[in-house]
Tab-separated table of C-alpha atoms in Angstrom:
chain	number	residue	atom	x	y	z
A	1	MET	CA	-8.762	24.712	-5.399
A	2	SER	CA	-11.030	22.647	-7.669
A	3	GLU	CA	-12.814	19.852	-5.801
A	4	ASP	CA	-14.106	17.948	-8.823
A	5	VAL	CA	-11.770	16.106	-11.196
A	6	TYR	CA	-12.997	14.366	-14.335
A	7	ILE	CA	-11.606	11.685	-16.631
A	8	VAL	CA	-12.031	13.249	-20.056
A	9	GLY	CA	-9.976	10.886	-22.205
A	10	VAL	CA	-8.732	7.296	-22.153
A	11	GLY	CA	-6.460	5.236	-24.357
A	12	LEU	CA	-5.569	1.559	-24.252
A	13	SER	CA	-3.261	-0.580	-26.355
A	14	ASP	CA	-3.769	-4.248	-27.103
A	15	PHE	CA	-2.546	-6.480	-24.279
A	16	SER	CA	-0.360	-9.322	-25.561
A	17	ARG	CA	3.310	-10.141	-26.076
A	18	ASN	CA	4.879	-9.065	-29.370
A	19	ALA	CA	8.533	-8.080	-29.675
A	20	ALA	CA	7.750	-6.005	-32.770
A	21	PHE	CA	5.470	-3.694	-30.753
A	22	SER	CA	7.305	-2.598	-27.619
A	23	ALA	CA	5.750	-1.430	-24.380
A	24	ARG	CA	7.058	2.053	-25.124
A	25	ALA	CA	5.247	2.030	-28.470
A	26	ARG	CA	2.105	0.822	-26.713
A	27	ALA	CA	2.378	3.672	-24.207
A	28	LEU	CA	2.702	6.257	-26.971
A	29	SER	CA	-0.262	4.746	-28.786
A	30	ALA	CA	-2.353	4.823	-25.600
A	31	ILE	CA	-1.405	8.442	-24.878
A	32	GLY	CA	-2.263	9.492	-28.421
A	33	ASP	CA	-5.650	7.801	-28.155
A	34	ALA	CA	-6.323	9.346	-24.723
A	35	LEU	CA	-5.476	12.855	-25.937
A	36	GLY	CA	-7.620	12.345	-29.028
A	37	ASP	CA	-10.495	11.030	-26.913
A	38	ALA	CA	-10.258	14.083	-24.663
A	39	GLY	CA	-9.895	16.519	-27.546
A	40	VAL	CA	-6.714	18.120	-26.199
A	41	GLY	CA	-3.175	18.421	-27.527
A	42	TRP	CA	-0.024	17.302	-25.743
A	43	ALA	CA	0.941	20.959	-25.227
A	44	GLU	CA	-2.183	21.428	-23.071
A	45	VAL	CA	-1.081	18.797	-20.532
A	46	GLY	CA	0.174	20.672	-17.479
A	47	MET	CA	1.514	17.736	-15.465
A	48	ALA	CA	2.112	14.055	-16.216
A	49	TYR	CA	2.742	10.984	-14.102
A	50	GLY	CA	3.540	7.463	-15.199
A	51	GLY	CA	5.701	4.446	-14.978
A	52	SER	CA	6.492	0.821	-15.551
A	53	ASP	CA	8.093	-1.956	-13.588
A	54	ALA	CA	10.455	-3.221	-16.256
A	55	ALA	CA	10.069	-1.194	-19.471
A	56	GLY	CA	11.963	1.999	-18.717
A	57	LEU	CA	11.315	5.529	-17.522
A	58	ALA	CA	7.999	7.091	-18.441
A	59	ASP	CA	9.321	10.644	-18.559
A	60	THR	CA	11.477	9.766	-21.570
A	61	LEU	CA	8.273	9.480	-23.618
A	62	VAL	CA	8.474	13.262	-24.066
A	63	SER	CA	11.150	12.634	-26.727
A	64	ASP	CA	8.326	11.344	-28.928
A	65	LEU	CA	5.383	13.290	-27.529
A	66	GLY	CA	7.034	16.700	-27.723
A	67	LEU	CA	9.505	18.729	-25.664
A	68	THR	CA	6.982	21.082	-24.092
A	69	GLY	CA	8.717	21.340	-20.729
A	70	VAL	CA	5.856	19.541	-18.968
A	71	ALA	CA	6.491	18.419	-15.395
A	72	PHE	CA	6.652	14.622	-15.780
A	73	THR	CA	7.138	12.464	-12.678
A	74	ASN	CA	8.139	8.804	-12.828
A	75	VAL	CA	6.072	6.435	-10.683
A	76	ARG	CA	7.043	2.905	-9.702
A	77	ASN	CA	4.755	1.287	-7.174
A	78	GLY	CA	4.352	-2.322	-8.253
A	79	CYS	CA	0.847	-3.290	-9.321
A	80	ALA	CA	-0.363	0.032	-7.893
A	81	THR	CA	1.769	2.016	-10.363
A	82	GLY	CA	-1.224	2.976	-12.499
A	83	GLY	CA	-3.388	3.802	-9.494
A	84	SER	CA	-0.588	5.860	-7.963
A	85	ALA	CA	-0.082	7.761	-11.219
A	86	LEU	CA	-3.820	8.486	-11.418
A	87	THR	CA	-3.843	9.631	-7.791
A	88	SER	CA	-1.010	12.046	-8.506
A	89	ALA	CA	-2.680	13.390	-11.648
A	90	MET	CA	-5.955	13.871	-9.805
A	91	LEU	CA	-4.260	15.702	-6.932
A	92	ALA	CA	-2.411	17.962	-9.369
A	93	VAL	CA	-5.703	19.039	-10.908
A	94	ARG	CA	-7.548	19.227	-7.597
A	95	SER	CA	-4.838	21.476	-6.142
A	96	GLY	CA	-5.001	23.832	-9.109
A	97	ALA	CA	-1.429	23.056	-10.197
A	98	ALA	CA	-2.759	22.018	-13.624
A	99	SER	CA	-6.088	22.108	-15.416
A	100	VAL	CA	-5.192	19.027	-17.477
A	101	ALA	CA	-2.991	16.130	-16.320
A	102	LEU	CA	-1.999	12.738	-17.697
A	103	ALA	CA	-1.513	9.335	-16.058
A	104	VAL	CA	0.179	6.585	-18.071
A	105	GLY	CA	1.301	3.057	-17.303
A	106	PHE	CA	3.064	0.516	-19.510
A	107	ASP	CA	5.171	-2.612	-19.238
A	108	GLU	CA	6.616	-5.662	-20.923
A	109	HIS	CA	7.671	-8.911	-19.317
A	110	PRO	CA	9.254	-12.081	-20.742
A	111	PRO	CA	7.510	-15.466	-20.637
A	112	GLY	CA	7.347	-17.209	-17.284
A	113	ALA	CA	6.744	-15.987	-13.760
A	114	PHE	CA	8.021	-12.644	-12.514
A	115	ALA	CA	11.616	-12.805	-11.259
A	116	PRO	CA	11.954	-10.259	-8.451
A	117	GLU	CA	15.315	-9.736	-6.740
A	118	PRO	CA	15.279	-10.014	-2.914
A	119	GLN	CA	17.433	-6.911	-2.375
A	120	GLU	CA	14.919	-4.732	-4.231
A	121	TRP	CA	12.361	-5.629	-1.573
A	122	GLY	CA	14.602	-5.169	1.449
A	123	LEU	CA	15.113	-8.909	1.866
A	124	PRO	CA	18.313	-10.967	2.272
A	125	GLU	CA	19.653	-13.146	-0.530
A	126	ALA	CA	18.866	-16.224	1.572
A	127	TYR	CA	15.181	-15.427	1.260
A	128	GLY	CA	15.369	-15.831	-2.499
A	129	ALA	CA	17.659	-18.869	-2.275
A	130	ALA	CA	14.961	-20.578	-0.197
A	131	GLY	CA	12.466	-20.069	-3.030
A	132	LEU	CA	10.319	-17.574	-1.140
A	133	MET	CA	10.400	-14.984	-3.950
A	134	VAL	CA	8.205	-17.252	-6.097
A	135	THR	CA	4.902	-15.415	-6.055
A	136	THR	CA	2.831	-18.367	-7.265
A	137	GLN	CA	3.691	-20.183	-4.029
A	138	PHE	CA	2.397	-17.275	-1.957
A	139	PHE	CA	-0.866	-17.069	-3.882
A	140	GLY	CA	-1.362	-20.825	-3.633
A	141	ALA	CA	-0.789	-20.817	0.106
A	142	LYS	CA	-3.021	-17.801	0.701
A	143	ILE	CA	-6.021	-19.084	-1.250
A	144	ALA	CA	-5.640	-22.624	0.156
A	145	ARG	CA	-5.976	-21.195	3.652
A	146	TYR	CA	-8.939	-19.040	2.590
A	147	LEU	CA	-10.813	-21.918	0.929
A	148	HIS	CA	-10.329	-24.014	4.040
A	149	ASP	CA	-11.397	-21.301	6.477
A	150	PHE	CA	-14.583	-20.402	4.602
A	151	ASP	CA	-15.551	-23.786	3.136
A	152	ILE	CA	-15.174	-22.793	-0.525
A	153	SER	CA	-14.461	-25.474	-3.139
A	154	ARG	CA	-11.919	-25.499	-5.965
A	155	ASP	CA	-14.882	-25.325	-8.327
A	156	ALA	CA	-15.177	-21.646	-7.395
A	157	LEU	CA	-11.612	-21.050	-8.629
A	158	ALA	CA	-12.515	-22.624	-11.963
A	159	ALA	CA	-15.732	-20.590	-12.180
A	160	VAL	CA	-13.794	-17.325	-11.787
A	161	ALA	CA	-11.388	-18.251	-14.593
A	162	GLU	CA	-14.185	-19.547	-16.834
A	163	LYS	CA	-15.976	-16.189	-16.482
A	164	ALA	CA	-12.763	-14.293	-17.179
A	165	TYR	CA	-12.074	-16.110	-20.440
A	166	ARG	CA	-15.716	-15.789	-21.477
A	167	ASN	CA	-15.556	-12.023	-20.929
A	168	GLY	CA	-12.150	-11.809	-22.584
A	169	ALA	CA	-13.611	-13.363	-25.737
A	170	LEU	CA	-15.829	-10.248	-25.991
A	171	ASN	CA	-12.890	-7.849	-25.585
A	172	PRO	CA	-10.950	-7.096	-28.782
A	173	ARG	CA	-7.939	-5.835	-26.795
A	174	ALA	CA	-7.628	-8.895	-24.547
A	175	TRP	CA	-4.753	-11.346	-24.947
A	176	ARG	CA	-6.569	-14.592	-24.114
A	177	ARG	CA	-9.757	-14.556	-26.177
A	178	GLU	CA	-10.531	-18.275	-26.221
A	179	PRO	CA	-13.321	-19.372	-23.872
A	180	ARG	CA	-12.348	-22.195	-21.518
A	181	THR	CA	-14.607	-24.584	-19.664
A	182	ALA	CA	-14.372	-25.166	-15.946
A	183	ALA	CA	-13.368	-28.764	-16.642
A	184	GLU	CA	-10.454	-27.620	-18.841
A	185	ILE	CA	-9.331	-25.155	-16.203
A	186	LEU	CA	-9.367	-27.747	-13.423
A	187	ALA	CA	-7.547	-30.270	-15.611
A	188	ALA	CA	-4.750	-27.863	-16.608
A	189	PRO	CA	-1.261	-28.512	-15.173
A	190	MET	CA	-0.976	-27.716	-11.472
A	191	VAL	CA	1.304	-24.775	-10.671
A	192	ASN	CA	0.861	-24.364	-6.940
A	193	ASP	CA	-1.958	-26.272	-5.304
A	194	PRO	CA	-4.845	-25.480	-5.588
A	195	LEU	CA	-4.098	-23.191	-8.574
A	196	THR	CA	-3.679	-24.625	-12.083
A	197	LYS	CA	-1.976	-22.910	-15.002
A	198	LEU	CA	-5.267	-21.570	-16.391
A	199	MET	CA	-6.078	-19.984	-13.025
A	200	PHE	CA	-3.084	-17.629	-13.304
A	201	CYS	CA	-2.640	-14.515	-15.407
A	202	THR	CA	0.412	-14.186	-17.660
A	203	PRO	CA	3.011	-11.395	-17.572
A	204	GLY	CA	2.879	-9.525	-20.888
A	205	GLN	CA	2.899	-6.175	-22.679
A	206	GLY	CA	0.455	-3.293	-22.609
A	207	GLY	CA	-0.008	0.454	-22.304
A	208	ALA	CA	-2.805	2.544	-20.809
A	209	ALA	CA	-3.332	6.295	-20.435
A	210	VAL	CA	-5.912	8.543	-18.791
A	211	VAL	CA	-6.390	12.310	-19.184
A	212	VAL	CA	-7.978	14.157	-16.257
A	213	ALA	CA	-9.224	17.742	-16.090
A	214	ASP	CA	-10.916	20.222	-13.797
A	215	ARG	CA	-14.612	21.056	-14.032
A	216	ALA	CA	-14.210	24.117	-16.266
A	217	THR	CA	-11.994	22.299	-18.752
A	218	ALA	CA	-14.246	19.221	-18.816
A	219	ALA	CA	-17.233	21.473	-19.532
A	220	ARG	CA	-15.343	23.262	-22.303
A	221	LEU	CA	-14.319	19.994	-23.944
A	222	GLY	CA	-17.921	18.817	-23.890
A	223	GLY	CA	-17.176	15.146	-24.427
A	224	PRO	CA	-18.356	12.228	-22.285
A	225	SER	CA	-16.591	12.579	-18.940
A	226	VAL	CA	-16.512	10.539	-15.766
A	227	ARG	CA	-16.088	12.111	-12.346
A	228	ILE	CA	-13.455	10.705	-10.006
A	229	ARG	CA	-15.347	10.375	-6.749
A	230	SER	CA	-12.267	9.087	-4.930
A	231	VAL	CA	-8.873	7.419	-5.220
A	232	ALA	CA	-7.121	5.745	-2.279
A	233	VAL	CA	-3.694	4.097	-2.070
A	234	ARG	CA	-2.575	2.222	1.045
A	235	THR	CA	0.406	0.106	2.127
A	236	ARG	CA	0.184	-2.980	4.313
A	237	PRO	CA	-0.735	-2.659	7.990
A	238	PHE	CA	0.779	-4.759	10.745
A	239	GLY	CA	-0.679	-8.237	10.872
A	240	SER	CA	-1.284	-8.731	7.157
A	241	PHE	CA	-0.182	-11.793	5.162
A	242	GLU	CA	1.495	-10.411	2.040
A	243	VAL	CA	3.727	-11.228	-0.911
A	244	PHE	CA	7.339	-11.372	0.380
A	245	ALA	CA	6.065	-11.088	3.975
A	246	PRO	CA	4.566	-14.581	4.516
A	247	TRP	CA	4.300	-14.645	8.276
A	248	VAL	CA	1.180	-14.522	10.355
A	249	PRO	CA	1.181	-12.855	13.798
A	250	GLY	CA	-1.282	-13.847	16.458
A	251	GLY	CA	-4.801	-12.481	16.332
A	252	GLU	CA	-7.064	-11.557	13.472
A	253	LEU	CA	-5.458	-10.887	10.076
A	254	THR	CA	-5.541	-7.351	8.729
A	255	SER	CA	-5.750	-6.435	5.035
A	256	VAL	CA	-4.352	-3.595	2.947
A	257	THR	CA	-7.230	-4.089	0.490
A	258	ARG	CA	-9.800	-3.622	3.244
A	259	ASP	CA	-8.024	-0.407	4.264
A	260	ALA	CA	-7.795	1.004	0.734
A	261	SER	CA	-11.353	0.115	-0.266
A	262	ARG	CA	-12.764	1.501	2.979
A	263	ALA	CA	-10.880	4.764	2.434
A	264	ALA	CA	-12.100	5.005	-1.168
A	265	PHE	CA	-15.732	4.443	-0.197
A	266	GLU	CA	-15.556	6.890	2.711
A	267	ALA	CA	-14.022	9.607	0.528
A	268	ALA	CA	-16.635	8.997	-2.193
A	269	GLY	CA	-19.536	9.045	0.251
A	270	VAL	CA	-20.951	5.779	-1.135
A	271	GLY	CA	-20.823	2.109	-0.175
A	272	ALA	CA	-20.179	-1.197	-1.903
A	273	ALA	CA	-23.939	-1.724	-2.317
A	274	ASP	CA	-24.121	1.385	-4.526
A	275	ILE	CA	-21.613	0.137	-7.125
A	276	ASP	CA	-22.864	-0.982	-10.551
A	277	VAL	CA	-19.670	-2.386	-12.123
A	278	VAL	CA	-16.493	-3.686	-10.468
A	279	GLN	CA	-12.873	-4.394	-11.324
A	280	VAL	CA	-10.817	-6.283	-8.730
A	281	GLN	CA	-7.300	-7.653	-9.016
A	282	ASP	CA	-7.370	-11.217	-10.314
A	283	THR	CA	-3.700	-12.088	-10.653
A	284	GLU	CA	-5.067	-15.580	-10.130
A	285	SER	CA	-8.570	-16.920	-9.552
A	286	GLY	CA	-8.246	-16.886	-5.794
A	287	ALA	CA	-7.459	-13.181	-5.754
A	288	GLU	CA	-10.865	-12.273	-7.202
A	289	ILE	CA	-12.581	-14.459	-4.610
A	290	MET	CA	-10.739	-12.925	-1.675
A	291	HIS	CA	-10.850	-9.343	-2.917
A	292	LEU	CA	-14.612	-9.362	-3.438
A	293	ALA	CA	-14.996	-9.866	0.311
A	294	GLU	CA	-12.116	-7.593	1.283
A	295	CYS	CA	-13.627	-4.753	-0.766
A	296	GLY	CA	-16.984	-5.232	0.941
A	297	PHE	CA	-19.019	-6.678	-1.940
A	298	CYS	CA	-19.895	-9.853	-0.048
A	299	ASP	CA	-19.191	-11.704	3.171
A	300	ASP	CA	-16.313	-14.152	3.441
A	301	GLY	CA	-17.571	-17.511	2.185
A	302	GLU	CA	-20.403	-16.051	0.105
A	303	GLN	CA	-18.441	-15.957	-3.159
A	304	GLU	CA	-19.225	-19.474	-4.368
A	305	ARG	CA	-22.945	-18.750	-4.209
A	306	LEU	CA	-22.475	-15.439	-6.067
A	307	LEU	CA	-20.666	-17.263	-8.860
A	308	ALA	CA	-23.203	-20.086	-9.028
A	309	ASP	CA	-26.101	-17.612	-9.169
A	310	GLY	CA	-24.467	-15.596	-11.968
A	311	ASP	CA	-24.310	-12.422	-9.853
A	312	THR	CA	-20.803	-11.512	-11.086
A	313	GLU	CA	-21.602	-11.990	-14.777
A	314	ILE	CA	-21.913	-9.010	-17.136
A	315	SER	CA	-25.702	-9.299	-16.874
A	316	GLY	CA	-25.662	-10.019	-13.127
A	317	ARG	CA	-26.378	-7.720	-10.213
A	318	LEU	CA	-22.635	-7.161	-9.585
A	319	PRO	CA	-20.657	-7.413	-12.857
A	320	VAL	CA	-17.000	-8.164	-12.045
A	321	ASN	CA	-14.006	-7.894	-14.391
A	322	THR	CA	-16.139	-7.363	-17.482
A	323	ASP	CA	-13.101	-7.128	-19.785
A	324	GLY	CA	-11.684	-10.459	-18.649
A	325	GLY	CA	-9.476	-8.995	-15.933
A	326	CYS	CA	-5.829	-9.963	-15.578
A	327	LEU	CA	-6.650	-13.587	-16.394
A	328	ALA	CA	-7.695	-12.731	-19.951
A	329	ASN	CA	-5.593	-9.606	-20.486
A	330	GLY	CA	-2.372	-10.672	-18.832
A	331	GLU	CA	-0.514	-8.398	-16.448
A	332	PRO	CA	1.898	-5.775	-17.691
A	333	ILE	CA	2.424	-4.411	-14.190
A	334	GLY	CA	2.541	-0.685	-14.946
A	335	ALA	CA	-0.544	-0.737	-17.167
A	336	SER	CA	-2.901	-3.049	-15.262
A	337	GLY	CA	-4.377	-0.565	-12.821
A	338	LEU	CA	-5.186	1.967	-15.534
A	339	ARG	CA	-6.647	-0.779	-17.739
A	340	GLN	CA	-9.138	-1.409	-14.957
A	341	VAL	CA	-9.997	2.289	-14.721
A	342	ILE	CA	-10.438	2.535	-18.482
A	343	GLU	CA	-12.775	-0.462	-18.568
A	344	VAL	CA	-14.987	1.103	-15.893
A	345	VAL	CA	-14.898	4.502	-17.637
A	346	GLU	CA	-16.032	2.903	-20.889
A	347	GLN	CA	-18.755	0.941	-19.083
A	348	LEU	CA	-20.038	4.157	-17.490
A	349	ARG	CA	-19.991	5.811	-20.923
A	350	GLY	CA	-21.879	2.876	-22.442
A	351	ARG	CA	-19.170	2.164	-25.015
A	352	CYS	CA	-18.313	-1.509	-24.340
A	353	GLY	CA	-20.311	-3.150	-27.104
A	354	ASP	CA	-20.952	-6.873	-26.583
A	355	ARG	CA	-19.698	-6.763	-23.009
A	356	GLN	CA	-21.651	-3.643	-22.006
A	357	VAL	CA	-23.325	-3.844	-18.598
A	358	PRO	CA	-27.060	-3.231	-19.086
A	359	GLY	CA	-29.095	-0.512	-17.408
A	360	GLU	CA	-26.788	2.513	-17.736
A	361	PRO	CA	-24.404	1.901	-14.812
A	362	ARG	CA	-23.728	5.052	-12.776
A	363	LEU	CA	-21.011	4.096	-10.268
A	364	GLY	CA	-17.919	1.958	-10.821
A	365	PHE	CA	-15.137	0.665	-8.583
A	366	THR	CA	-11.587	-0.505	-9.304
A	367	HIS	CA	-9.060	-2.278	-7.088
A	368	VAL	CA	-5.465	-3.440	-7.501
A	369	TYR	CA	-3.242	-5.353	-5.109
A	370	GLY	CA	0.449	-6.065	-5.393
A	371	ALA	CA	3.731	-6.775	-3.654
A	372	PRO	CA	4.838	-6.186	-1.002
A	373	GLY	CA	1.327	-5.323	0.204
A	374	VAL	CA	0.015	-2.233	-1.563
A	375	SER	CA	-3.494	-1.528	-2.816
A	376	ALA	CA	-5.135	1.237	-4.857
A	377	CYS	CA	-8.905	1.713	-5.242
A	378	THR	CA	-11.069	4.194	-7.143
A	379	VAL	CA	-14.732	5.120	-7.204
A	380	LEU	CA	-15.921	6.598	-10.510
A	381	GLU	CA	-19.237	8.206	-11.441
A	382	ALA	CA	-20.911	8.676	-14.828
A	383	VAL	CA	-21.743	12.279	-15.726
A	384	ARG	CA	-24.950	12.468	-17.741
């Protein structure tokens, strides 16, 4: 069994919304780029994993990629789809079942908020009829409580979004590439208090693919590779306040993100203080604020100072969401988690151009969170 697994190739489509360029086409483009980056052919892929939330079955991509007989498993795990696909690909290589494996995620969503059906989440129709399937309401309620409990102002929400759009302007694949001021963000139409329209990401289209390989294959390929130190996926524990489970039991709240990040750090043998570049889920501005603490990068209530001091900027001591995150890229659910991984891989390779983190970052971290309370985290290491 091979213990070390390496990311040897990545591919990413533009993130936007364009009916002429489907999510399936974006997935194929991303896979082609990832294979080319790795220097391998489709026939060399021993196992593949991938999925989308709303754009079809990933295994049908073989009709265009080639009918090689590859074992291709569909993955559908909400916002953790990409992370779950990467976990599966890594385990396939680590177990020796394949020397090369592929993870792919893609999606396309219409304008407006997501429209989940209660029955798909094990909930009665009455739950949806009461308006409780509206995710923006959940995020508004959760961050309002958090701001109150830890004395954080709405200015911090605007600062997160302002940074995201500033970083997105440096990312040629981002959807929203127009910088926005904090004043504009605060003055935008209110969606769910305290979150304005410009504090939310937008559902859209995108495709992302990652090729992983064992040590011998990575050495043979000879290209820039990144070692996967760890991947962890967790579902919600009892006592957590989650999308589609908005109740709070007595006692201290638990957190699926805390569980997943802790597991990822323990498996990697490093801590949050060792990380040089970070991607955390920022479905809306409040998510980045909460997840920074839940992942161990700061204490609860410290985030506003980090933002004010510029610590989370590209040139700061803890660069966060250097590609603009979900706020600038939008969220095609199946592709988002792998987009994060690809951004960190490219940062560790030193290939991010104007948004490159200085000082040759060595360790990177990614985190996604989604309904109904699932989180996936990775720790990645540059190989030089």
